[in-house]
Amino acid sequence: TESVRFSRFYVNGAWTRPSVASMMTSRYRRQHGVEVARAALPQSEVTLAELFQKSGYATGAVVGNQTVRAAHQFDQGFETFIDPFDEVPHDPRAGQLVDAAIDWIEARDDERWFLWLFLVDPHDPYSPSRDHDLWRDGHRGRVPPVPRAEYKRLPHKRERDRMLSLYDGEIHQMDAAIGRLFDHLREQGLWEDATILVVADHGEAFGENLCFRHPYHLWEPNLHVPMMLKSPALRGGEGLVEDRLFQGVDVAPTLVDLAAVGAEGWVPSGRSVAETLTGPITEGWDRVVYAELEAYGMRRYMVRSGSWKLLRFEPTYLPALETIWPESWEELTTARHTRRREFLYDVELDPQEETNLIGQHLDIAERLGAKLDRFLESEHLPPEEDIADVPEELLDDLRSLGYVE
């Protein structure tokens, strides 16, 4: 491998829009405020693309997810923002988006450029092309196009295995397209000097804690995601696995640092991973990472430090939950509660989060809870408006990806 792989990287939001907003601005969800009802990225936020643009870079985006469209102001700082949703239904295939990315790169001549390529193949509904559905043999029976967010009892193992095989097919499909893009960069002599960061905006649950997909879940399969970084500035570190904690708000300062982009007056909430990698190996092990969700009538938070992870689920406003999930809200066991719930896990020893240790380790829970309290008392925007105020076209986008019913 030619990259550094980050083994403990966490996103700051449960789903695409807040997670991407945090990556693009280095601001937590409680700072930028972007979620379901408040869909637009505020113009007051300084984006990664704006910083590159001000430093003389050509900026382009090829975006395959309709929840972060130009209509939601995620085009800030991009001279070119390719949004294919006027031409194709639902999610475009990775191959289409890579073609558009290659065309954009080829038109850049000798310019310095920054490109955001957002591929969305690994997402429900799980539907890889037959060429990439490599694990279909032996699987029979109907698979729900979009599994419910939760079940009181797990679907049959055969059905879950088929969901996973389809999801793996989507990953394979995306991987093939990314490989073609990387081959193009090599053929054009651009690979060696290119800085490339590959990261997911969220993960996916397949039955852990009786949960599926990712709309409001803060479990490990949803927040603990892949991140890899290749850069000329990190030569000699190829193949390194970095085990210190990092998070979504670290993405923008990392790329700003590696490109030596001017960012006077910009105050990120994260820090450059390159700064940590090139600094003393003894530093950075005490980092704390956070995730938030304030939507669907829920307020859910995560804090991790070392191997310990605390989840805090505040009481759910049930009328909002029923409005958003009218067909299945009574099945949403982890969401349908009216008292605060807290969970403490040692995720190094218990990555499936099967044993809540809060009763055995109250001291650790209190320490993490105090960190979370300080985080939640920091700069923040008021709660979201009611879901009833969301325009119908935006709700259609969310429905197509299973975020609302």
Coordinates of C-alpha atoms in Angstrom, one line a residue:
T1 CA 0.0 0.0 0.0
E2 CA 1.1 3.6 -0.6
S3 CA -1.1 5.2 2.1
V4 CA -1.3 5.6 5.8
R5 CA -4.4 3.8 7.2
F6 CA -6.1 5.2 10.2
S7 CA -7.5 2.4 12.3
R8 CA -9.5 4.6 14.8
F9 CA -11.2 7.2 12.6
Y10 CA -14.7 8.4 13.6
V11 CA -17.2 10.5 11.8
N12 CA -19.0 13.2 13.7
G13 CA -22.5 12.5 12.4
A14 CA -24.7 9.4 11.9
W15 CA -25.5 10.1 8.3
T16 CA -24.3 12.0 5.2
R17 CA -25.3 15.6 5.5
P18 CA -24.0 16.5 9.0
S19 CA -21.0 14.2 8.6
V20 CA -19.9 15.8 5.3
A21 CA -20.6 19.3 6.7
S22 CA -18.1 18.6 9.5
M23 CA -15.5 17.3 7.1
M24 CA -15.8 20.3 4.8
T25 CA -15.8 23.0 7.5
S26 CA -13.9 21.4 10.5
R27 CA -16.9 22.3 12.6
Y28 CA -19.0 20.0 14.7
R29 CA -22.7 19.5 14.0
R30 CA -23.6 21.7 17.0
Q31 CA -21.6 24.5 15.3
H32 CA -22.7 24.2 11.7
G33 CA -26.2 23.1 12.6
V34 CA -26.8 21.0 9.4
E35 CA -29.0 17.9 9.8
V36 CA -32.5 17.0 8.5
A37 CA -34.8 20.0 8.7
R38 CA -31.9 22.5 8.5
A39 CA -30.5 21.2 5.3
A40 CA -28.4 24.0 3.9
L41 CA -24.8 24.6 4.9
P42 CA -24.7 28.2 6.1
Q43 CA -23.0 30.7 3.9
S44 CA -21.2 31.9 7.0
E45 CA -19.2 28.7 7.3
V46 CA -15.8 28.6 5.7
T47 CA -15.4 25.5 3.6
L48 CA -12.3 23.6 2.5
A49 CA -13.1 24.4 -1.1
E50 CA -13.2 28.1 -0.4
L51 CA -9.8 27.9 1.3
F52 CA -8.3 26.1 -1.8
Q53 CA -10.0 28.5 -4.2
K54 CA -8.6 31.6 -2.4
S55 CA -5.1 30.1 -2.6
G56 CA -5.4 29.9 -6.4
Y57 CA -6.5 26.2 -6.9
A58 CA -9.0 25.2 -9.4
T59 CA -11.8 23.5 -7.5
G60 CA -14.2 20.9 -8.6
A61 CA -16.8 18.5 -7.2
V62 CA -18.5 15.4 -8.6
V63 CA -21.2 14.5 -6.1
G64 CA -23.2 11.3 -6.1
N65 CA -25.4 11.9 -3.0
Q66 CA -28.5 14.1 -3.3
T67 CA -28.4 15.1 0.4
V68 CA -25.4 17.4 -0.2
R69 CA -26.3 19.0 -3.4
A70 CA -25.7 22.6 -4.6
A71 CA -29.3 23.2 -3.5
H72 CA -28.1 22.6 0.0
Q73 CA -25.2 25.1 -0.5
F74 CA -22.5 22.4 -0.4
D75 CA -21.2 24.0 -3.6
Q76 CA -19.5 26.8 -1.7
G77 CA -16.0 27.4 -3.1
F78 CA -16.4 25.0 -6.1
E79 CA -16.0 26.6 -9.5
T80 CA -17.4 23.4 -11.0
F81 CA -20.0 21.3 -9.1
I82 CA -21.2 18.3 -11.1
D83 CA -24.5 17.1 -9.7
P84 CA -26.0 14.3 -11.9
F85 CA -29.4 14.1 -10.3
D86 CA -31.2 16.0 -13.0
E87 CA -30.1 13.2 -15.4
V88 CA -30.2 9.9 -13.5
P89 CA -32.7 8.5 -11.0
H90 CA -31.5 7.9 -7.5
D91 CA -27.8 7.1 -7.0
P92 CA -25.5 7.3 -10.0
R93 CA -22.9 4.5 -10.4
A94 CA -19.3 5.1 -9.4
G95 CA -18.2 4.5 -13.0
Q96 CA -20.3 7.5 -14.2
L97 CA -18.9 9.8 -11.5
V98 CA -15.3 8.7 -12.2
D99 CA -15.8 9.4 -15.9
A100 CA -16.9 12.9 -15.0
A101 CA -13.9 13.3 -12.6
I102 CA -11.4 12.2 -15.2
D103 CA -12.9 14.7 -17.7
W104 CA -12.6 17.5 -15.2
I105 CA -9.0 16.6 -14.4
E106 CA -8.0 16.4 -18.1
A107 CA -9.3 19.9 -18.6
R108 CA -7.1 21.4 -15.9
D109 CA -3.9 21.6 -17.9
D110 CA -1.1 22.5 -15.5
E111 CA -3.3 24.1 -12.9
R112 CA -3.1 23.2 -9.2
W113 CA -6.5 21.6 -8.4
F114 CA -8.6 20.3 -5.6
L115 CA -11.3 17.7 -6.4
W116 CA -14.0 16.3 -4.2
L117 CA -15.4 13.0 -5.6
F118 CA -18.3 11.6 -3.7
L119 CA -19.1 8.0 -4.6
V120 CA -22.3 6.4 -3.1
D121 CA -22.4 2.8 -4.3
P122 CA -22.2 1.3 -0.9
H123 CA -25.6 2.5 0.3
D124 CA -29.1 1.2 0.6
P125 CA -31.0 0.1 -1.4
Y126 CA -28.3 -2.6 -2.0
S127 CA -28.2 -3.1 -5.7
P128 CA -24.8 -3.7 -7.3
S129 CA -24.6 -4.5 -11.0
R130 CA -24.6 -8.2 -11.7
D131 CA -20.9 -8.0 -12.7
H132 CA -20.1 -7.0 -9.1
D133 CA -22.6 -9.2 -7.3
L134 CA -19.9 -11.8 -6.8
W135 CA -21.2 -13.4 -3.7
R136 CA -24.8 -14.2 -4.9
D137 CA -24.3 -17.9 -5.3
G138 CA -26.2 -19.9 -2.7
H139 CA -28.5 -16.9 -1.8
R140 CA -32.2 -17.2 -2.4
G141 CA -35.3 -15.3 -1.3
R142 CA -36.4 -11.7 -1.2
V143 CA -34.3 -9.0 0.4
P144 CA -36.0 -5.8 1.5
P145 CA -34.9 -3.0 -0.8
V146 CA -34.4 -0.8 2.3
P147 CA -34.2 -2.7 5.6
R148 CA -36.0 -1.1 8.6
A149 CA -33.8 0.9 10.8
E150 CA -34.5 -1.5 13.7
Y151 CA -36.2 -4.9 14.3
K152 CA -37.5 -6.3 17.5
R153 CA -36.1 -9.7 16.3
L154 CA -33.4 -10.1 13.8
P155 CA -34.4 -11.1 10.3
H156 CA -33.3 -14.7 9.3
K157 CA -29.5 -15.1 9.0
R158 CA -30.0 -16.1 5.3
E159 CA -31.6 -12.7 4.7
R160 CA -28.9 -10.8 6.6
D161 CA -26.2 -12.7 4.7
R162 CA -27.7 -11.7 1.4
M163 CA -27.8 -8.0 2.4
L164 CA -24.2 -8.2 3.3
S165 CA -23.3 -9.9 0.0
L166 CA -25.1 -7.2 -1.9
Y167 CA -23.3 -4.5 0.1
D168 CA -20.0 -6.2 -0.5
G169 CA -20.9 -6.1 -4.2
E170 CA -21.4 -2.4 -4.0
I171 CA -18.0 -1.9 -2.4
H172 CA -16.4 -4.0 -5.1
Q173 CA -18.2 -1.9 -7.7
M174 CA -16.9 1.3 -6.2
D175 CA -13.4 -0.1 -5.7
A176 CA -13.2 -0.9 -9.4
A177 CA -14.1 2.6 -10.4
I178 CA -11.6 4.2 -7.9
G179 CA -8.9 1.9 -9.3
R180 CA -9.6 3.2 -12.8
L181 CA -9.2 6.8 -11.6
F182 CA -6.0 5.9 -9.8
D183 CA -4.7 4.2 -13.0
H184 CA -5.5 7.4 -15.0
L185 CA -3.5 9.5 -12.5
R186 CA -0.5 7.2 -13.0
E187 CA -0.8 7.2 -16.7
Q188 CA -0.9 11.0 -16.8
G189 CA 2.1 11.3 -14.5
L190 CA 0.0 12.9 -11.7
W191 CA 0.1 10.1 -9.1
E192 CA 3.5 10.7 -7.4
D193 CA 2.8 14.3 -6.5
A194 CA -0.9 13.9 -5.7
T195 CA -2.3 14.0 -2.2
I196 CA -5.3 11.7 -1.9
L197 CA -7.5 11.2 1.1
V198 CA -10.1 8.4 1.0
V199 CA -12.8 8.4 3.8
A200 CA -16.3 7.3 4.4
D201 CA -19.0 9.7 5.6
H202 CA -20.7 6.9 7.7
G203 CA -20.8 3.2 8.1
E204 CA -23.6 0.6 8.0
A205 CA -25.2 -1.7 10.5
F206 CA -26.4 -5.2 9.6
G207 CA -28.1 -6.4 12.8
E208 CA -25.7 -5.2 15.5
N209 CA -27.9 -4.1 18.5
L210 CA -30.9 -5.1 16.3
C211 CA -30.1 -2.1 14.1
F212 CA -29.7 -1.8 10.4
R213 CA -28.5 0.9 8.0
H214 CA -27.4 4.2 9.7
P215 CA -30.0 7.0 9.9
Y216 CA -29.7 7.7 13.6
H217 CA -27.4 5.0 15.0
L218 CA -24.2 5.8 16.8
W219 CA -22.9 2.2 17.1
E220 CA -19.4 1.2 16.0
P221 CA -20.5 0.0 12.5
N222 CA -22.0 3.4 11.9
L223 CA -19.3 5.8 13.2
H224 CA -16.0 3.9 13.1
V225 CA -15.1 4.2 9.4
P226 CA -12.1 3.7 7.0
M227 CA -9.7 6.6 6.3
M228 CA -6.6 6.4 4.2
L229 CA -4.1 9.1 3.2
K230 CA -1.4 9.2 0.6
S231 CA 0.8 12.3 0.2
P232 CA 4.3 13.2 -0.9
A233 CA 4.7 14.8 2.5
L234 CA 4.3 11.4 4.1
R235 CA 6.8 9.4 2.0
G236 CA 8.4 6.8 4.1
G237 CA 5.2 6.1 6.0
E238 CA 3.6 4.0 3.3
G239 CA 1.8 1.0 4.8
L240 CA 1.8 2.6 8.3
V241 CA -1.3 1.9 10.4
E242 CA -2.0 4.8 12.7
D243 CA -3.8 3.8 15.9
R244 CA -4.4 7.2 17.5
L245 CA -8.0 8.6 17.4
F246 CA -9.0 11.0 14.7
Q247 CA -12.4 12.3 13.5
G248 CA -14.3 14.0 10.7
V249 CA -13.4 17.6 11.7
D250 CA -9.7 16.6 11.1
V251 CA -10.2 16.2 7.4
A252 CA -10.1 19.9 6.3
P253 CA -7.1 21.0 8.5
T254 CA -5.2 17.9 7.2
L255 CA -5.6 18.9 3.6
V256 CA -5.0 22.5 4.3
D257 CA -1.8 21.6 6.1
L258 CA -0.5 19.2 3.4
A259 CA -1.2 21.7 0.5
A260 CA 0.2 24.6 2.5
V261 CA -3.0 26.5 1.7
G262 CA -3.4 30.0 3.2
A263 CA -6.0 30.0 5.9
E264 CA -5.5 33.2 7.9
G265 CA -8.3 33.7 10.4
W266 CA -9.7 30.2 10.0
V267 CA -10.1 28.4 13.3
P268 CA -10.8 24.7 12.7
S269 CA -12.3 22.5 15.4
G270 CA -10.1 19.6 14.3
R271 CA -6.4 19.2 13.8
S272 CA -4.2 18.0 11.0
V273 CA -3.4 14.3 11.1
A274 CA -0.1 15.1 9.3
E275 CA 0.9 17.3 12.2
T276 CA 0.4 14.3 14.5
L277 CA 2.1 11.8 12.2
T278 CA 5.2 13.9 11.9
G279 CA 5.3 14.8 15.6
P280 CA 6.4 12.8 18.6
I281 CA 5.0 9.3 18.7
T282 CA 4.3 9.7 22.4
E283 CA 1.7 12.5 21.8
G284 CA -1.9 12.4 20.7
W285 CA -2.9 9.2 22.5
D286 CA -5.2 11.2 24.9
R287 CA -7.4 12.6 22.1
V288 CA -11.2 12.6 22.5
V289 CA -13.6 12.3 19.6
Y290 CA -17.3 13.1 19.4
A291 CA -20.4 12.4 17.4
E292 CA -23.9 14.0 17.6
L293 CA -27.4 13.6 16.2
E294 CA -30.2 16.1 16.9
A295 CA -33.0 15.1 14.6
Y296 CA -36.0 12.8 14.3
G297 CA -37.1 13.9 17.7
M298 CA -33.8 12.5 19.1
R299 CA -30.7 13.9 20.8
R300 CA -27.9 11.3 20.8
Y301 CA -24.3 11.8 21.6
M302 CA -21.0 9.8 21.6
V303 CA -17.7 10.4 23.2
R304 CA -14.7 8.1 22.9
S305 CA -11.3 8.4 24.7
G306 CA -8.8 5.6 24.6
S307 CA -10.7 2.3 24.4
W308 CA -13.7 3.6 26.2
K309 CA -16.9 4.8 24.5
L310 CA -19.9 6.5 26.1
L311 CA -23.3 6.8 24.4
R312 CA -25.9 9.1 25.7
F313 CA -29.5 8.9 24.3
E314 CA -31.7 11.7 25.7
P315 CA -35.5 11.2 25.9
T316 CA -37.0 11.0 22.4
Y317 CA -39.8 13.3 21.4
L318 CA -42.2 10.6 20.3
P319 CA -44.6 12.7 18.2
A320 CA -41.7 13.6 15.9
L321 CA -40.6 10.0 15.7
E322 CA -44.0 8.9 14.7
T323 CA -44.3 11.7 12.1
I324 CA -41.0 10.7 10.4
W325 CA -41.3 6.9 10.7
P326 CA -45.2 6.4 10.5
E327 CA -45.0 2.8 9.4
S328 CA -42.3 1.5 11.7
W329 CA -41.9 3.8 14.7
E330 CA -43.2 1.3 17.1
E331 CA -40.5 -1.1 16.0
L332 CA -37.7 1.4 16.8
T333 CA -36.8 -0.1 20.2
T334 CA -33.6 1.9 20.8
A335 CA -35.3 5.2 19.7
R336 CA -38.6 4.8 21.5
H337 CA -37.8 5.8 25.0
T338 CA -38.7 8.7 27.3
R339 CA -35.9 8.6 29.8
R340 CA -32.1 9.2 29.4
R341 CA -30.2 6.1 28.5
E342 CA -26.4 5.7 28.7
F343 CA -24.1 2.9 27.6
L344 CA -20.4 2.4 28.3
Y345 CA -18.3 0.0 26.2
D346 CA -14.7 -1.0 26.0
V347 CA -14.7 -1.2 22.3
E348 CA -11.3 -2.7 22.0
L349 CA -12.4 -5.7 24.0
D350 CA -16.1 -5.5 22.9
P351 CA -16.2 -4.1 19.4
Q352 CA -19.8 -5.5 18.9
E353 CA -20.9 -3.4 21.9
E354 CA -22.7 -6.3 23.5
T355 CA -21.9 -5.6 27.2
N356 CA -22.9 -2.3 28.8
L357 CA -20.3 -1.7 31.5
I358 CA -21.7 1.5 33.0
G359 CA -22.6 -0.3 36.2
Q360 CA -19.1 -1.7 36.7
H361 CA -17.2 1.4 35.8
L362 CA -19.1 4.4 37.0
D363 CA -15.8 6.3 37.4
I364 CA -15.0 6.0 33.7
A365 CA -18.6 6.8 32.8
E366 CA -18.5 10.0 34.9
R367 CA -15.2 11.1 33.5
L368 CA -16.4 10.6 29.9
G369 CA -19.8 12.2 30.8
A370 CA -18.0 15.3 32.1
K371 CA -16.1 15.6 28.9
L372 CA -19.3 15.2 26.9
D373 CA -21.0 17.8 29.1
R374 CA -18.3 20.4 28.4
F375 CA -18.5 19.6 24.7
L376 CA -22.3 20.1 24.7
E377 CA -22.0 23.4 26.6
S378 CA -19.7 24.8 24.0
E379 CA -20.8 26.9 21.0
H380 CA -24.0 25.6 19.5
L381 CA -27.0 26.5 17.4
P382 CA -30.6 26.2 18.5
P383 CA -32.5 22.9 17.9
E384 CA -33.9 22.1 14.5
E385 CA -37.3 23.3 13.4
D386 CA -40.1 20.8 13.0
I387 CA -39.9 18.3 10.2
A388 CA -43.3 19.5 9.0
D389 CA -41.5 22.7 7.7
V390 CA -39.2 20.7 5.4
P391 CA -40.0 21.3 1.7
E392 CA -41.5 18.2 0.0
E393 CA -38.7 17.9 -2.6
L394 CA -36.1 17.7 0.2
L395 CA -38.2 15.0 1.9
D396 CA -38.2 13.0 -1.3
D397 CA -34.4 13.0 -1.4
L398 CA -34.4 11.7 2.2
R399 CA -37.0 9.1 1.4
S400 CA -35.0 7.8 -1.6
L401 CA -32.2 7.0 0.8
G402 CA -34.3 5.6 3.6
Y403 CA -33.8 8.6 6.0
V404 CA -37.5 9.2 6.5
E405 CA -40.7 7.2 5.5

